[in-house]
CSV table of C-alpha atoms in Angstrom, one decimal:
chain,number,residue,atom,x,y,z
Q,1,MET,CA,-0.2,0.3,0.3
Q,2,ASP,CA,3.1,2.4,0.4
Q,3,ASP,CA,3.7,2.7,-3.5
Q,4,PHE,CA,0.1,4.5,-3.5
Q,5,PRO,CA,-0.2,7.7,-2.7
Q,6,THR,CA,-3.1,9.0,-0.2
Q,7,TYR,CA,-6.4,10.0,-1.1
Q,8,PRO,CA,-7.0,13.4,0.3
Q,9,SER,CA,-10.5,14.1,1.4
Q,10,GLY,CA,-12.0,16.7,4.2
Q,11,LEU,CA,-14.2,14.9,6.3
Q,12,ARG,CA,-17.5,16.9,7.6
Q,13,LEU,CA,-17.7,15.3,11.2
Q,14,ALA,CA,-20.4,17.7,12.8
Q,15,GLY,CA,-22.9,15.4,14.6
Q,16,ARG,CA,-20.8,12.2,13.7
Q,17,ARG,CA,-19.3,9.8,16.6
Q,18,VAL,CA,-15.7,9.8,16.3
Q,19,VAL,CA,-13.5,7.4,18.8
Q,20,VAL,CA,-10.3,8.3,20.0
Q,21,VAL,CA,-8.8,5.6,22.2
Q,22,GLY,CA,-6.1,6.9,24.7
Q,23,GLY,CA,-6.3,9.5,26.8
Q,24,GLY,CA,-2.5,10.8,26.9
Q,25,HIS,CA,-1.2,13.7,24.9
Q,26,VAL,CA,-1.3,12.2,21.8
Q,27,ALA,CA,-5.3,12.6,22.1
Q,28,GLN,CA,-4.8,15.4,24.1
Q,29,ARG,CA,-3.5,17.6,20.6
Q,30,ARG,CA,-6.2,15.5,18.5
Q,31,VAL,CA,-9.4,15.9,20.5
Q,32,PRO,CA,-9.7,19.7,20.3
Q,33,GLN,CA,-9.7,19.6,16.6
Q,34,LEU,CA,-12.6,17.1,16.2
Q,35,ILE,CA,-14.3,18.9,18.7
Q,36,ALA,CA,-14.2,22.2,16.7
Q,37,ALA,CA,-15.1,20.1,13.8
Q,38,GLY,CA,-18.0,19.6,15.6
Q,39,ALA,CA,-17.8,15.6,16.2
Q,40,ASP,CA,-19.4,13.6,18.5
Q,41,VAL,CA,-16.1,13.0,20.6
Q,42,HIS,CA,-15.7,9.5,22.4
Q,43,VAL,CA,-12.6,9.1,24.3
Q,44,VAL,CA,-12.0,5.4,25.6
Q,45,ALA,CA,-9.1,5.4,28.0
Q,46,PRO,CA,-8.3,3.8,31.7
Q,47,GLU,CA,-6.7,7.5,32.6
Q,48,ALA,CA,-6.4,10.9,30.9
Q,49,THR,CA,-4.8,14.2,30.9
Q,50,PRO,CA,-6.2,17.0,33.3
Q,51,ALA,CA,-6.9,19.0,29.7
Q,52,ILE,CA,-9.0,16.0,28.6
Q,53,GLU,CA,-10.6,15.6,31.8
Q,54,GLY,CA,-11.2,19.4,31.8
Q,55,LEU,CA,-13.4,18.8,28.3
Q,56,VAL,CA,-15.1,16.0,30.0
Q,57,GLY,CA,-16.3,18.4,32.8
Q,58,SER,CA,-17.6,21.4,29.9
Q,59,GLY,CA,-19.7,18.5,28.2
Q,60,GLU,CA,-17.8,18.9,25.2
Q,61,LEU,CA,-16.9,15.1,24.8
Q,62,THR,CA,-17.8,11.7,26.6
Q,63,TRP,CA,-15.1,9.8,28.5
Q,64,HIS,CA,-15.4,6.0,28.9
Q,65,GLU,CA,-13.2,5.4,31.7
Q,66,ARG,CA,-12.4,2.0,31.2
Q,67,GLU,CA,-10.0,-0.3,28.6
Q,68,PHE,CA,-10.9,-0.6,25.0
Q,69,ASP,CA,-13.7,-2.9,23.1
Q,70,ASP,CA,-14.4,-3.7,19.8
Q,71,ALA,CA,-18.0,-2.5,20.2
Q,72,ASP,CA,-16.6,1.1,20.8
Q,73,LEU,CA,-16.4,1.7,17.4
Q,74,ASP,CA,-20.2,0.3,16.3
Q,75,ASP,CA,-21.8,3.0,14.6
Q,76,THR,CA,-18.3,4.9,14.2
Q,77,TRP,CA,-17.4,7.4,11.2
Q,78,TYR,CA,-13.8,8.1,12.3
Q,79,CYS,CA,-11.4,6.8,15.1
Q,80,ILE,CA,-7.9,7.4,16.6
Q,81,ALA,CA,-5.4,4.7,18.1
Q,82,ALA,CA,-3.3,7.1,20.8
Q,83,THR,CA,-2.8,4.6,22.9
Q,84,ASN,CA,1.3,3.8,24.0
Q,85,LEU,CA,0.4,0.3,23.8
Q,86,PRO,CA,1.2,-1.3,20.0
Q,87,THR,CA,-1.0,-4.1,20.8
Q,88,VAL,CA,-4.2,-1.7,21.9
Q,89,ASN,CA,-3.4,0.1,18.9
Q,90,GLU,CA,-3.2,-3.1,16.6
Q,91,ARG,CA,-6.5,-4.3,18.3
Q,92,VAL,CA,-8.1,-1.1,17.5
Q,93,SER,CA,-7.2,-0.9,13.9
Q,94,ARG,CA,-8.5,-4.6,13.0
Q,95,ALA,CA,-11.7,-3.5,14.7
Q,96,ALA,CA,-11.5,-0.1,12.6
Q,97,GLU,CA,-11.0,-2.4,9.3
Q,98,ALA,CA,-14.0,-4.5,10.0
Q,99,ARG,CA,-16.6,-2.3,10.4
Q,100,ARG,CA,-14.8,-0.2,7.3
Q,101,VAL,CA,-13.9,2.8,9.7
Q,102,PHE,CA,-11.0,4.6,8.6
Q,103,CYS,CA,-8.4,4.6,11.7
Q,104,VAL,CA,-5.3,6.7,12.2
Q,105,ARG,CA,-2.4,5.3,13.9
Q,106,ALA,CA,-0.5,7.3,16.7
Q,107,ASP,CA,2.6,4.6,16.8
Q,108,ASP,CA,2.7,3.0,13.7
Q,109,ALA,CA,1.3,5.1,10.3
Q,110,THR,CA,2.6,2.6,7.9
Q,111,ARG,CA,-0.4,0.2,9.6
Q,112,ALA,CA,-3.0,2.7,9.8
Q,113,THR,CA,-5.9,3.4,7.2
Q,114,ALA,CA,-5.8,7.2,7.3
Q,115,TRP,CA,-3.4,9.8,8.4
Q,116,THR,CA,-3.8,13.0,10.1
Q,117,PRO,CA,-2.6,15.8,7.6
Q,118,ALA,CA,-0.8,19.0,9.1
Q,119,THR,CA,-3.7,21.6,9.3
Q,120,GLY,CA,-3.7,25.4,9.5
Q,121,ARG,CA,-6.7,27.3,9.3
Q,122,HIS,CA,-7.0,31.1,8.2
Q,123,ASP,CA,-10.1,33.4,6.9
Q,124,GLY,CA,-11.8,30.2,6.2
Q,125,VAL,CA,-9.4,28.5,4.3
Q,126,THR,CA,-8.1,24.7,5.6
Q,127,VAL,CA,-4.4,24.1,4.5
Q,128,ALA,CA,-3.8,20.1,5.2
Q,129,VAL,CA,-0.4,18.8,4.0
Q,130,LEU,CA,0.9,14.9,3.7
Q,131,SER,CA,4.1,14.4,2.9
Q,132,ASN,CA,4.8,10.6,3.3
Q,133,ARG,CA,5.3,10.5,6.9
Q,134,GLU,CA,7.7,13.1,7.4
Q,135,PRO,CA,5.9,15.2,10.0
Q,136,GLN,CA,8.1,18.0,10.5
Q,137,ARG,CA,8.3,18.3,6.9
Q,138,SER,CA,4.3,18.9,6.8
Q,139,ALA,CA,4.3,20.8,9.5
Q,140,SER,CA,6.8,23.3,7.4
Q,141,ILE,CA,5.2,23.5,4.6
Q,142,ARG,CA,1.7,24.3,6.5
Q,143,ASP,CA,3.4,27.1,8.5
Q,144,ALA,CA,4.7,28.4,5.2
Q,145,VAL,CA,1.2,28.3,3.5
Q,146,VAL,CA,-0.6,29.9,6.7
Q,147,GLU,CA,1.8,32.7,6.6
Q,148,GLN,CA,1.6,33.7,3.1
Q,149,LEU,CA,-2.2,33.5,3.9
Q,150,ARG,CA,-2.1,35.8,6.7
Q,151,GLU,CA,0.5,38.2,5.1
Q,152,GLY,CA,-1.7,38.4,1.7
Q,153,VAL,CA,0.9,37.3,-0.6
Q,154,LEU,CA,-1.1,33.9,-1.3
Q,155,ALA,CA,-4.8,36.3,-2.1
Q,156,THR,CA,-8.1,33.6,-1.4
Q,157,ARG,CA,-10.1,36.9,-2.6
Q,158,ARG,CA,-13.3,34.7,-3.4
Q,159,GLY,CA,-13.6,33.6,0.6
Q,160,ARG,CA,-13.3,37.3,1.9
Q,161,ASP,CA,-15.2,40.2,2.4
Q,162,ARG,CA,-15.3,42.2,-0.9
Q,163,ALA,CA,-18.3,44.5,-0.1
Q,164,PRO,CA,-18.1,47.4,-2.0
Q,165,GLY,CA,-16.4,50.2,0.3
Q,166,VAL,CA,-13.1,52.1,1.0
Q,167,VAL,CA,-10.4,50.9,3.3
Q,168,LEU,CA,-8.0,53.2,4.5
Q,169,VAL,CA,-4.7,51.2,5.0
Q,170,GLY,CA,-1.1,52.7,6.6
Q,171,GLY,CA,1.5,51.3,5.0
Q,172,GLY,CA,3.8,52.2,7.8
Q,173,PRO,CA,7.4,54.0,7.2
Q,174,GLY,CA,8.2,52.6,3.4
Q,175,GLU,CA,9.8,49.0,4.3
Q,176,PRO,CA,7.2,46.5,3.0
Q,177,GLU,CA,7.8,44.5,6.2
Q,178,LEU,CA,6.6,47.0,8.1
Q,179,ILE,CA,2.9,46.5,7.4
Q,180,THR,CA,0.6,45.4,8.9
Q,181,VAL,CA,-0.8,42.2,8.4
Q,182,ALA,CA,-4.4,43.2,8.5
Q,183,GLY,CA,-3.2,45.8,6.1
Q,184,ARG,CA,-1.3,43.5,3.6
Q,185,LYS,CA,-4.6,41.6,3.5
Q,186,ALA,CA,-6.8,44.1,2.4
Q,187,LEU,CA,-4.1,45.4,0.1
Q,188,MET,CA,-4.1,42.0,-1.7
Q,189,ASP,CA,-8.2,41.9,-1.6
Q,190,ALA,CA,-8.7,44.8,-3.2
Q,191,ASP,CA,-10.4,45.8,-6.4
Q,192,VAL,CA,-9.2,49.1,-7.0
Q,193,VAL,CA,-5.2,50.7,-4.9
Q,194,VAL,CA,-5.3,54.4,-4.7
Q,195,ALA,CA,-1.6,54.7,-3.5
Q,196,ASP,CA,0.5,57.9,-2.9
Q,197,ARG,CA,4.1,58.3,-3.5
Q,198,LEU,CA,5.2,57.4,0.1
Q,199,ALA,CA,3.2,54.3,0.4
Q,200,PRO,CA,5.6,51.2,0.4
Q,201,ARG,CA,6.1,51.1,-3.5
Q,202,GLU,CA,7.5,47.2,-3.7
Q,203,LEU,CA,3.9,45.6,-2.4
Q,204,LEU,CA,2.2,47.4,-5.8
Q,205,GLY,CA,3.9,44.9,-7.7
Q,206,ASP,CA,2.4,41.9,-5.5
Q,207,LEU,CA,-1.2,42.9,-6.4
Q,208,PRO,CA,-3.2,40.5,-8.5
Q,209,ALA,CA,-3.2,41.6,-12.1
Q,210,ASP,CA,-6.4,42.6,-12.0
Q,211,VAL,CA,-6.4,45.4,-9.7
Q,212,GLU,CA,-6.8,49.0,-10.9
Q,213,LEU,CA,-3.8,50.7,-9.5
Q,214,VAL,CA,-4.5,54.5,-9.5
Q,215,ASP,CA,-1.1,56.5,-8.6
Q,216,VAL,CA,-2.2,59.8,-7.1
Q,217,ALA,CA,1.2,61.1,-6.8
Q,218,LYS,CA,0.8,62.0,-10.6
Q,219,LEU,CA,-2.4,63.8,-9.9
Q,220,PRO,CA,-2.2,67.5,-11.6
Q,221,ARG,CA,-2.8,70.6,-9.9
Q,222,GLY,CA,-2.4,71.8,-6.3
Q,223,ARG,CA,-2.2,70.2,-2.8
Q,224,SER,CA,-5.8,71.5,-2.1
Q,225,ALA,CA,-6.7,70.6,-5.6
Q,226,GLN,CA,-5.4,66.8,-5.4
Q,227,GLN,CA,-7.1,65.9,-2.1
Q,228,GLU,CA,-10.2,67.2,-3.9
Q,229,GLU,CA,-9.3,64.6,-7.0
Q,230,ILE,CA,-8.4,61.5,-4.6
Q,231,ASN,CA,-11.4,62.4,-2.4
Q,232,ARG,CA,-13.6,61.7,-6.1
Q,233,VAL,CA,-11.6,58.8,-7.1
Q,234,ILE,CA,-12.2,56.8,-4.0
Q,235,VAL,CA,-15.4,57.5,-3.5
Q,236,ASP,CA,-16.8,57.2,-7.5
Q,237,ARG,CA,-15.1,53.7,-7.3
Q,238,ALA,CA,-16.8,52.4,-4.8
Q,239,LEU,CA,-19.9,53.8,-6.0
Q,240,ALA,CA,-19.5,52.0,-8.8
Q,241,GLY,CA,-19.2,48.9,-6.8
Q,242,LYS,CA,-15.8,48.5,-5.9
Q,243,ARG,CA,-13.6,47.6,-3.0
Q,244,VAL,CA,-11.1,50.5,-2.8
Q,245,VAL,CA,-7.9,50.8,-0.6
Q,246,ARG,CA,-6.5,54.2,-0.4
Q,247,PHE,CA,-3.2,53.3,0.3
Q,248,LYS,CA,-0.8,55.7,2.1
Q,249,GLY,CA,2.8,56.0,4.0
Q,250,GLY,CA,2.7,55.9,7.5
Q,251,ASP,CA,-1.0,56.5,9.3
Q,252,ASN,CA,-3.8,57.9,7.7
Q,253,PHE,CA,-4.4,59.8,10.7
Q,254,VAL,CA,-1.0,61.3,11.3
Q,255,PHE,CA,-0.6,64.1,9.0
Q,256,GLY,CA,-2.1,61.9,6.2
Q,257,ARG,CA,-5.2,63.9,5.5
Q,258,GLY,CA,-7.2,60.5,6.1
Q,259,TYR,CA,-9.8,61.9,8.2
Q,260,GLU,CA,-10.9,64.1,5.2
Q,261,GLU,CA,-10.9,60.8,3.3
Q,262,VAL,CA,-13.4,59.3,5.6
Q,263,LEU,CA,-15.5,62.4,5.7
Q,264,ALA,CA,-16.2,62.5,2.0
Q,265,CYS,CA,-17.0,58.9,2.1
Q,266,ARG,CA,-19.7,59.0,4.7
Q,267,GLU,CA,-21.3,62.7,3.0
Q,268,ALA,CA,-21.5,60.1,-0.3
Q,269,GLY,CA,-22.7,57.4,1.9
Q,270,VAL,CA,-19.5,55.0,1.0
Q,271,PRO,CA,-18.6,52.3,4.0
Q,272,VAL,CA,-15.7,53.2,5.3
Q,273,THR,CA,-13.0,51.5,7.4
Q,274,VAL,CA,-9.3,51.9,9.0
Q,275,ILE,CA,-6.5,50.3,9.0
Q,276,PRO,CA,-3.9,52.2,11.1
Q,277,GLY,CA,0.1,52.1,10.1
Q,278,LEU,CA,3.4,52.4,11.9
Q,279,THR,CA,3.3,56.1,12.0
Q,280,SER,CA,6.7,57.1,10.8
Q,281,PRO,CA,7.3,59.6,13.4
Q,282,VAL,CA,7.8,57.1,16.3
Q,283,SER,CA,8.7,54.0,13.5
Q,284,VAL,CA,11.5,55.8,11.8
Q,285,PRO,CA,13.8,57.2,14.6
Q,286,ALA,CA,13.5,53.8,16.3
Q,287,VAL,CA,14.8,51.9,13.3
Q,288,ALA,CA,17.4,54.2,13.0
Q,289,GLY,CA,18.1,53.7,17.1
Q,290,ILE,CA,16.9,56.7,18.2
Q,291,PRO,CA,13.7,56.3,21.0
Q,292,VAL,CA,11.6,59.7,21.3
Q,293,THR,CA,11.1,58.7,24.9
Q,294,HIS,CA,14.1,57.3,27.8
Q,295,ARG,CA,13.8,57.6,31.8
Q,296,GLY,CA,15.7,60.0,33.2
Q,297,VAL,CA,15.5,62.2,29.7
Q,298,ALA,CA,12.2,62.5,28.1
Q,299,HIS,CA,8.7,62.2,29.9
Q,300,GLU,CA,7.2,63.4,26.9
Q,301,PHE,CA,7.1,63.8,22.8
Q,302,THR,CA,5.7,65.8,20.4
Q,303,VAL,CA,4.9,65.3,16.9
Q,304,ILE,CA,4.3,68.6,15.0
Q,305,SER,CA,4.1,69.4,11.0
Q,306,GLY,CA,6.6,71.4,9.7
Q,307,HIS,CA,5.4,71.9,6.7
Q,308,LEU,CA,4.8,76.3,7.2
Q,309,PRO,CA,7.5,78.1,9.2
Q,310,PRO,CA,7.5,79.7,12.2
Q,311,GLY,CA,5.3,83.5,11.8
Q,312,HIS,CA,3.2,82.1,8.6
Q,313,PRO,CA,-0.3,83.6,9.1
Q,314,GLU,CA,-1.3,79.7,8.3
Q,315,SER,CA,0.4,77.8,11.0
Q,316,LEU,CA,-1.2,76.6,14.2
Q,317,THR,CA,1.7,76.1,15.8
Q,318,GLU,CA,2.9,78.4,19.0
Q,319,TRP,CA,6.4,77.9,18.8
Q,320,ALA,CA,7.1,80.0,21.7
Q,321,ALA,CA,5.3,77.5,24.2
Q,322,VAL,CA,6.3,74.8,22.0
Q,323,ALA,CA,10.2,76.0,22.7
Q,324,GLN,CA,9.3,76.0,26.5
Q,325,LEU,CA,8.6,72.0,26.7
Q,326,ARG,CA,11.7,69.9,27.9
Q,327,GLY,CA,10.6,66.3,26.1
Q,328,THR,CA,11.2,65.5,22.3
Q,329,LEU,CA,10.2,66.9,19.4
Q,330,VAL,CA,9.4,65.2,16.6
Q,331,LEU,CA,9.2,67.4,13.1
Q,332,MET,CA,7.7,66.1,10.3
Q,333,MET,CA,7.5,67.5,6.5
Q,334,ALA,CA,10.2,70.3,7.8
Q,335,VAL,CA,13.3,69.8,6.0
Q,336,GLN,CA,12.6,73.2,4.2
Q,337,ASN,CA,11.7,75.6,7.6
Q,338,ALA,CA,13.8,73.5,10.0
Q,339,PRO,CA,16.1,76.2,9.9
Q,340,ALA,CA,13.8,78.5,11.0
Q,341,ILE,CA,12.3,76.1,13.3
Q,342,ALA,CA,15.8,76.0,14.9
Q,343,ASP,CA,16.1,79.5,15.2
Q,344,ALA,CA,12.2,80.1,16.6
Q,345,LEU,CA,12.8,77.5,19.5
Q,346,VAL,CA,16.5,79.0,20.5
Q,347,ALA,CA,14.8,82.1,20.5
Q,348,GLY,CA,12.0,80.7,22.8
Q,349,GLY,CA,14.4,79.0,25.5
Q,350,ARG,CA,15.5,76.1,23.9
Q,351,ASP,CA,19.4,75.1,24.4
Q,352,ALA,CA,21.2,76.0,21.0
Q,353,GLY,CA,23.4,72.8,22.1
Q,354,THR,CA,20.2,70.5,22.0
Q,355,PRO,CA,21.0,67.3,19.9
Q,356,VAL,CA,18.9,66.6,16.8
Q,357,GLY,CA,19.0,63.4,14.7
Q,358,VAL,CA,17.7,64.1,11.2
Q,359,VAL,CA,16.6,60.3,9.8
Q,360,CYS,CA,16.4,60.6,5.9
Q,361,ASP,CA,14.4,58.2,3.9
Q,362,GLY,CA,14.2,56.2,6.8
Q,363,THR,CA,13.5,52.2,6.3
Q,364,MET,CA,14.4,52.6,2.8
Q,365,PRO,CA,18.1,51.1,0.9
Q,366,GLY,CA,19.3,55.1,1.5
Q,367,GLU,CA,18.6,55.9,4.9
Q,368,ARG,CA,21.1,57.5,6.7
Q,369,THR,CA,20.7,59.6,10.1
Q,370,VAL,CA,23.0,63.2,10.1
Q,371,LEU,CA,23.7,64.5,13.2
Q,372,SER,CA,23.4,67.9,14.8
Q,373,THR,CA,22.2,70.3,17.1
Q,374,LEU,CA,19.6,72.9,17.0
Q,375,GLY,CA,22.4,75.5,16.9
Q,376,THR,CA,24.4,74.1,14.0
Q,377,LEU,CA,21.2,72.7,12.4
Q,378,ALA,CA,20.9,74.9,9.2
Q,379,ALA,CA,24.5,74.8,8.0
Q,380,ASP,CA,24.8,70.6,9.1
Q,381,LEU,CA,21.3,70.5,6.7
Q,382,GLU,CA,23.4,72.3,3.7
Q,383,ALA,CA,26.4,70.6,4.2
Q,384,GLU,CA,24.7,67.2,3.8
Q,385,ARG,CA,22.4,68.3,1.5
Q,386,VAL,CA,19.7,66.7,3.3
Q,387,LYS,CA,16.5,66.5,1.1
Q,388,PRO,CA,12.7,65.2,1.6
Q,389,PRO,CA,11.2,62.8,3.0
Q,390,ALA,CA,12.9,63.2,6.7
Q,391,ILE,CA,11.7,62.9,10.3
Q,392,ILE,CA,13.9,65.6,12.2
Q,393,VAL,CA,14.2,64.5,16.2
Q,394,VAL,CA,15.1,67.6,18.4
Q,395,GLY,CA,15.9,66.5,22.3
Q,396,ASP,CA,18.4,64.2,24.3
Q,397,VAL,CA,17.2,61.2,23.3
Q,398,VAL,CA,19.2,62.1,20.6
Q,399,ALA,CA,22.4,61.8,23.0
Q,400,VAL,CA,21.0,58.8,24.6
Q,401,ALA,CA,21.3,57.1,21.1
Q,402,HIS,CA,24.5,58.4,19.9
Q,403,PRO,CA,26.7,59.1,23.4
Q,404,GLU,CA,29.8,59.4,21.3
Q,405,ARG,CA,29.0,62.1,19.8
Q,406,PHE,CA,26.7,63.8,22.8
Q,407,GLY,CA,28.6,62.2,25.4
Q,408,ASP,CA,27.5,64.6,28.1
Q,409,ARG,CA,24.0,65.0,27.5
Q,410,ALA,CA,23.5,61.4,27.3
Q,411,GLY,CA,21.9,61.1,30.5
Q,412,GLY,CA,19.0,58.8,32.2
Q,413,SER,CA,18.7,55.1,33.1
Q,414,SER,CA,17.6,51.9,31.1
Q,415,GLY,CA,13.8,50.7,31.9
Q,416,GLY,CA,10.8,50.4,29.9
Q,417,ASP,CA,7.2,51.4,30.0
Q,418,GLY,CA,6.2,51.4,33.5
Q,419,ALA,CA,10.0,50.4,34.8
């Protein structure tokens, strides 16, 4: 019989009698899966593990606290011989054969009429792998397939909820591996992907061939008009019955204008959901080795958009008040206005020697960190030819990360949240 491959089949065991002979650890591993399949599980064994006893107490299985009897397999659909005695397992096998009941043997698969595959489940899909009595290989293949299902690498589009609507997906700081599992799944299940230039671009190459890609980084006109056009695109596609993913870098709600898109969808009666992303002002410094807080150094961090300089009539930031903060400042979209911001912070009372770390192209292949101070930031940005995108971190946490440069300011002690 070993010359023939197994014939795979999915058993529907709900409400059907299944017998497990043996109450040890092998049975303990198999019984929950049978219960999950809805089987009427009967365990036959003089003794059982506490876990199996617990299932008896909760009414999820029946325990026959005795030795096996051939009649236990009457009216049975499936059985597992899982004792540590080969003679008992052989007896179970013979009784099952006589009754034409498929039987798995825990001790000798060559004498069984059925094998238990390595199984995994995700999003309504069951993966079962058999590799000719090589359980470790089966489990390894199973794990690889399930992982790709969870990450969206293997698209199972028919099995998922693909109702029309919009999903806002934060793609994280740029490195494809830093998108959330939920974000990647939503991306791979989309009919339309509306992506900006800071979204992890490599993931777009993994999209199924029939997905429409709208590159909003190339839309014409100014910033405000562009956002209006983005709103129009996502709403129109959703109203046309499509599942639309609005794919952005970082997190949609941290200077990403994501809530403007939520409001546009709600106004049009389009269902909209949000999958947050790793936000760049925290994740980019972290990847570069700079903490935004550190015990004894910073008790707060403040994230500020620097797209408008201090003194601009449309600016909503009170830079004089910001200068009085003692914690970490994280500046986004601030490369162009960084010299003016540094001057305003120093004028407001912040020490000109305050360490500054400028993380350029964070998490991307060209990532680099430029170290400076508030007093020398303008000159260092010019000398290092810093271009956007970059995250600017202001505060003594930069000294903690780079004591070789700011040794006299690298105070504080180690410890995590609540330590």
